[in-house]
mmCIF file of C-alpha atoms in Angstrom:
data_model
loop_
_atom_site.group_PDB
_atom_site.id
_atom_site.type_symbol
_atom_site.label_atom_id
_atom_site.label_comp_id
_atom_site.label_asym_id
_atom_site.label_seq_id
_atom_site.Cartn_x
_atom_site.Cartn_y
_atom_site.Cartn_z
ATOM 1 C CA MET A 1 -15.735 21.397 37.247
ATOM 2 C CA LYS A 2 -17.888 24.260 36.659
ATOM 3 C CA ARG A 3 -15.797 25.260 33.768
ATOM 4 C CA TYR A 4 -16.178 21.894 32.385
ATOM 5 C CA LEU A 5 -19.896 21.547 32.724
ATOM 6 C CA SER A 6 -20.641 24.911 30.859
ATOM 7 C CA LEU A 7 -18.100 23.736 28.245
ATOM 8 C CA GLY A 8 -20.298 20.641 27.766
ATOM 9 C CA LEU A 9 -23.523 22.733 27.768
ATOM 10 C CA VAL A 10 -22.426 25.099 25.241
ATOM 11 C CA LEU A 11 -21.119 22.520 22.854
ATOM 12 C CA ALA A 12 -24.265 20.365 23.294
ATOM 13 C CA VAL A 13 -26.157 23.355 22.488
ATOM 14 C CA THR A 14 -24.067 24.186 19.434
ATOM 15 C CA LEU A 15 -24.155 20.701 17.949
ATOM 16 C CA THR A 16 -28.168 20.886 18.263
ATOM 17 C CA LEU A 17 -28.580 24.018 16.948
ATOM 18 C CA SER A 18 -26.186 22.902 13.946
ATOM 19 C CA ALA A 19 -27.995 19.600 13.166
ATOM 20 C CA SER A 20 -31.405 21.780 12.847
ATOM 21 C CA ALA A 21 -32.914 21.983 9.896
ATOM 22 C CA SER A 22 -34.346 25.145 8.125
ATOM 23 C CA THR A 23 -37.890 25.826 7.856
ATOM 24 C CA PHE A 24 -39.504 27.487 4.401
ATOM 25 C CA VAL A 25 -42.957 28.414 3.334
ATOM 26 C CA ALA A 26 -44.402 26.045 0.520
ATOM 27 C CA MET A 27 -44.170 27.639 -2.721
ATOM 28 C CA SER A 28 -46.378 26.312 -5.492
ATOM 29 C CA GLN A 29 -45.268 26.180 -9.349
ATOM 30 C CA ASP A 30 -47.472 28.980 -9.975
ATOM 31 C CA ASP A 31 -46.023 30.967 -6.930
ATOM 32 C CA LEU A 32 -42.435 30.267 -8.386
ATOM 33 C CA LEU A 33 -43.476 31.657 -11.724
ATOM 34 C CA LYS A 34 -44.758 34.825 -10.391
ATOM 35 C CA SER A 35 -41.487 35.183 -8.568
ATOM 36 C CA SER A 36 -39.481 34.611 -11.503
ATOM 37 C CA THR A 37 -37.601 36.401 -14.325
ATOM 38 C CA ALA A 38 -36.814 33.436 -16.108
ATOM 39 C CA VAL A 39 -37.025 29.469 -15.833
ATOM 40 C CA VAL A 40 -33.781 27.879 -17.434
ATOM 41 C CA GLN A 41 -32.173 24.824 -18.323
ATOM 42 C CA GLY A 42 -28.124 24.744 -18.117
ATOM 43 C CA LYS A 43 -25.147 23.180 -16.886
ATOM 44 C CA VAL A 44 -22.816 24.094 -14.081
ATOM 45 C CA LEU A 45 -19.578 24.877 -15.669
ATOM 46 C CA GLN A 46 -17.751 26.296 -12.172
ATOM 47 C CA VAL A 47 -18.444 26.872 -8.529
ATOM 48 C CA ASP A 48 -16.217 29.686 -6.789
ATOM 49 C CA SER A 49 -16.899 30.227 -2.731
ATOM 50 C CA TYR A 50 -15.522 32.778 -1.188
ATOM 51 C CA TRP A 51 -16.486 34.640 2.263
ATOM 52 C CA ASN A 52 -18.622 37.709 2.365
ATOM 53 C CA ASP A 53 -17.249 41.449 3.048
ATOM 54 C CA THR A 54 -17.124 40.968 6.811
ATOM 55 C CA ASN A 55 -15.740 37.309 6.721
ATOM 56 C CA GLN A 56 -19.433 35.856 8.780
ATOM 57 C CA ILE A 57 -20.852 34.216 5.661
ATOM 58 C CA ILE A 58 -19.747 31.802 2.909
ATOM 59 C CA PHE A 59 -21.320 32.543 -0.501
ATOM 60 C CA SER A 60 -21.168 30.446 -3.427
ATOM 61 C CA ASP A 61 -21.067 32.142 -7.335
ATOM 62 C CA VAL A 62 -21.821 29.334 -9.839
ATOM 63 C CA LEU A 63 -21.505 30.083 -13.825
ATOM 64 C CA VAL A 64 -24.244 28.216 -15.620
ATOM 65 C CA GLU A 65 -23.893 27.504 -19.201
ATOM 66 C CA VAL A 66 -27.732 28.140 -20.287
ATOM 67 C CA GLU A 67 -29.102 25.418 -22.750
ATOM 68 C CA ASP A 68 -32.982 26.350 -22.945
ATOM 69 C CA GLU A 69 -35.020 29.534 -22.116
ATOM 70 C CA VAL A 70 -38.201 27.600 -20.760
ATOM 71 C CA LEU A 71 -39.542 31.003 -19.914
ATOM 72 C CA GLY A 72 -38.231 34.369 -20.256
ATOM 73 C CA LYS A 73 -35.005 35.283 -21.547
ATOM 74 C CA ALA A 74 -31.355 34.907 -20.191
ATOM 75 C CA ASP A 75 -27.713 35.304 -21.138
ATOM 76 C CA ALA A 76 -25.742 32.189 -22.594
ATOM 77 C CA LEU A 77 -23.650 31.950 -19.375
ATOM 78 C CA ILE A 78 -25.180 33.481 -15.922
ATOM 79 C CA THR A 79 -24.115 33.297 -12.433
ATOM 80 C CA VAL A 80 -26.724 32.310 -9.488
ATOM 81 C CA ARG A 81 -25.736 33.039 -6.143
ATOM 82 C CA THR A 82 -26.255 30.892 -3.102
ATOM 83 C CA VAL A 83 -25.580 30.812 0.619
ATOM 84 C CA GLY A 84 -22.964 28.296 1.542
ATOM 85 C CA GLY A 85 -20.046 26.595 0.335
ATOM 86 C CA GLU A 86 -16.631 25.887 1.472
ATOM 87 C CA VAL A 87 -13.547 28.257 1.719
ATOM 88 C CA ASP A 88 -9.881 27.442 2.981
ATOM 89 C CA GLY A 89 -11.357 23.969 4.998
ATOM 90 C CA PHE A 90 -14.101 26.071 6.512
ATOM 91 C CA HIS A 91 -17.437 24.545 5.039
ATOM 92 C CA VAL A 92 -21.053 26.420 5.641
ATOM 93 C CA ASP A 93 -23.990 23.512 4.294
ATOM 94 C CA ALA A 94 -27.061 26.210 4.232
ATOM 95 C CA HIS A 95 -29.973 23.718 4.850
ATOM 96 C CA GLY A 96 -32.594 24.935 2.203
ATOM 97 C CA PHE A 97 -30.497 26.685 -0.146
ATOM 98 C CA PRO A 98 -29.610 25.099 -3.561
ATOM 99 C CA THR A 99 -26.227 23.495 -3.776
ATOM 100 C CA PHE A 100 -24.163 23.118 -7.152
ATOM 101 C CA ASP A 101 -21.621 21.075 -8.081
ATOM 102 C CA VAL A 102 -19.374 21.346 -11.523
ATOM 103 C CA ASP A 103 -21.466 19.215 -14.303
ATOM 104 C CA ASP A 104 -24.789 19.145 -12.785
ATOM 105 C CA ARG A 105 -27.597 19.848 -15.191
ATOM 106 C CA VAL A 106 -30.168 21.379 -13.724
ATOM 107 C CA LEU A 107 -33.672 23.572 -14.771
ATOM 108 C CA MET A 108 -33.869 26.769 -12.197
ATOM 109 C CA PHE A 109 -36.787 29.261 -11.552
ATOM 110 C CA LEU A 110 -34.634 32.288 -11.148
ATOM 111 C CA GLN A 111 -34.614 35.842 -9.906
ATOM 112 C CA PRO A 112 -32.323 38.640 -9.490
ATOM 113 C CA ASP A 113 -30.068 38.799 -6.425
ATOM 114 C CA THR A 114 -27.558 41.567 -7.537
ATOM 115 C CA LYS A 115 -26.672 43.743 -10.157
ATOM 116 C CA ASP A 116 -24.709 41.000 -11.878
ATOM 117 C CA SER A 117 -26.258 37.731 -10.581
ATOM 118 C CA LEU A 118 -29.296 35.820 -9.972
ATOM 119 C CA LYS A 119 -30.606 33.240 -7.159
ATOM 120 C CA VAL A 120 -32.959 30.376 -7.396
ATOM 121 C CA ALA A 121 -36.291 31.318 -6.622
ATOM 122 C CA GLY A 122 -38.055 29.430 -3.453
ATOM 123 C CA TYR A 123 -34.906 28.345 -2.436
ATOM 124 C CA GLN A 124 -34.282 24.826 -3.100
ATOM 125 C CA GLN A 125 -37.899 24.526 -4.361
ATOM 126 C CA GLY A 126 -37.018 26.256 -7.476
ATOM 127 C CA LEU A 127 -34.205 23.654 -8.367
ATOM 128 C CA PHE A 128 -34.395 20.750 -10.541
ATOM 129 C CA ARG A 129 -31.544 18.525 -11.029
ATOM 130 C CA ILE A 130 -31.546 16.620 -14.623
ATOM 131 C CA VAL A 131 -30.649 13.030 -14.501
ATOM 132 C CA SER A 132 -31.076 9.930 -17.001
ATOM 133 C CA ASP A 133 -33.233 7.039 -16.089
ATOM 134 C CA GLU A 134 -32.073 3.731 -17.042
ATOM 135 C CA ALA A 135 -33.930 4.216 -20.307
ATOM 136 C CA GLY A 136 -32.077 6.992 -20.876
ATOM 137 C CA VAL A 137 -35.354 9.843 -20.657
ATOM 138 C CA GLU A 138 -34.270 12.732 -18.709
ATOM 139 C CA MET A 139 -35.721 13.023 -15.344
ATOM 140 C CA ALA A 140 -36.021 16.363 -13.452
ATOM 141 C CA ILE A 141 -35.617 15.651 -9.829
ATOM 142 C CA PRO A 142 -36.374 18.252 -7.341
ATOM 143 C CA ALA A 143 -33.517 19.705 -5.154
ATOM 144 C CA THR A 144 -35.550 20.031 -2.159
ATOM 145 C CA GLU A 145 -33.692 18.053 0.650
ATOM 146 C CA LEU A 146 -35.479 15.865 3.009
ATOM 147 C CA GLU A 147 -34.173 17.837 6.429
ATOM 148 C CA THR A 148 -35.923 20.799 4.993
ATOM 149 C CA ASN A 149 -39.472 21.695 6.324
ATOM 150 C CA ILE A 150 -41.768 22.819 3.502
ATOM 151 C CA ILE A 151 -44.569 23.998 5.634
ATOM 152 C CA THR A 152 -48.007 25.868 3.774
ATOM 153 C CA LEU A 153 -48.771 29.153 5.673
ATOM 154 C CA ASP A 154 -51.333 27.468 7.784
ATOM 155 C CA GLY A 155 -48.469 25.991 9.477
ATOM 156 C CA GLN A 156 -49.253 22.072 8.078
ATOM 157 C CA LYS A 157 -46.191 20.034 6.239
ATOM 158 C CA ALA A 158 -46.196 20.478 2.753
ATOM 159 C CA SER A 159 -46.364 17.621 0.092
ATOM 160 C CA LEU A 160 -43.247 18.073 -1.881
ATOM 161 C CA PRO A 161 -43.016 17.728 -5.737
ATOM 162 C CA SER A 162 -42.156 14.604 -7.031
ATOM 163 C CA ALA A 163 -39.695 13.211 -9.966
ATOM 164 C CA GLN A 164 -40.964 13.793 -13.676
ATOM 165 C CA THR A 165 -39.963 13.542 -17.156
ATOM 166 C CA LEU A 166 -37.769 17.113 -18.221
ATOM 167 C CA ASP A 167 -40.141 17.489 -20.976
ATOM 168 C CA GLU A 168 -43.237 16.873 -18.304
ATOM 169 C CA LEU A 169 -41.724 19.699 -16.408
ATOM 170 C CA LYS A 170 -41.186 22.207 -19.066
ATOM 171 C CA SER A 171 -44.442 21.503 -20.569
ATOM 172 C CA SER A 172 -46.556 22.285 -17.455
ATOM 173 C CA ILE A 173 -44.545 25.336 -16.697
ATOM 174 C CA VAL A 174 -45.470 26.787 -19.876
ATOM 175 C CA ASP A 175 -48.762 26.092 -19.346
ATOM 176 C CA ASP A 176 -48.891 27.237 -15.955
ATOM 177 C CA ALA A 177 -46.907 30.612 -17.430
ATOM 178 C CA ALA A 178 -49.908 31.302 -20.140
ATOM 179 C CA ALA A 179 -52.749 30.364 -17.352
ATOM 180 C CA LEU A 180 -51.550 33.000 -15.227
ATOM 181 C CA GLY A 181 -51.249 35.362 -18.153
ATOM 182 C CA LEU A 182 -47.364 35.642 -17.637
ATOM 183 C CA ILE A 183 -47.090 34.506 -21.711
ATOM 184 C CA ASN A 184 -49.267 34.673 -24.761
ATOM 185 C CA ARG A 185 -49.687 31.290 -26.888
#
């Protein structure tokens, strides 16, 4: 009886922990710009997931065709690394980390990860999905998941960016970069 109770308790704790959300410190667009080496618009061509060297964490390498260098320089094809993915029936959903599917169109704030790859700055905060509305206008939708807690440095829940046209977002990125002295106009 004791064994079943202990097993039940372990199972309950495990389920509770896996259902919990991640918490990240809020980053403004200025913060994202300061921590990024480039901001690009692109299309996801391939997603390859794999175990790390110790078989403890699943990573995904995402091959992205760059359509537009909004800020900074990037190769025509870039690899973006993120935590999470699926390998041999094992699925890791790393809440708060960016996720990608083949054919996604995205706008990303990028920073170096390894010698051969980049990562999205600010976790999901630096990723926007590009979709067309009913009128065919391209919209930039923040990728921040609802179950991810984004807080300010004083511990308050942050207000998250809302959807806007892709052109408006790109224009505000360039304007903010100029105001920060990151580019000359």
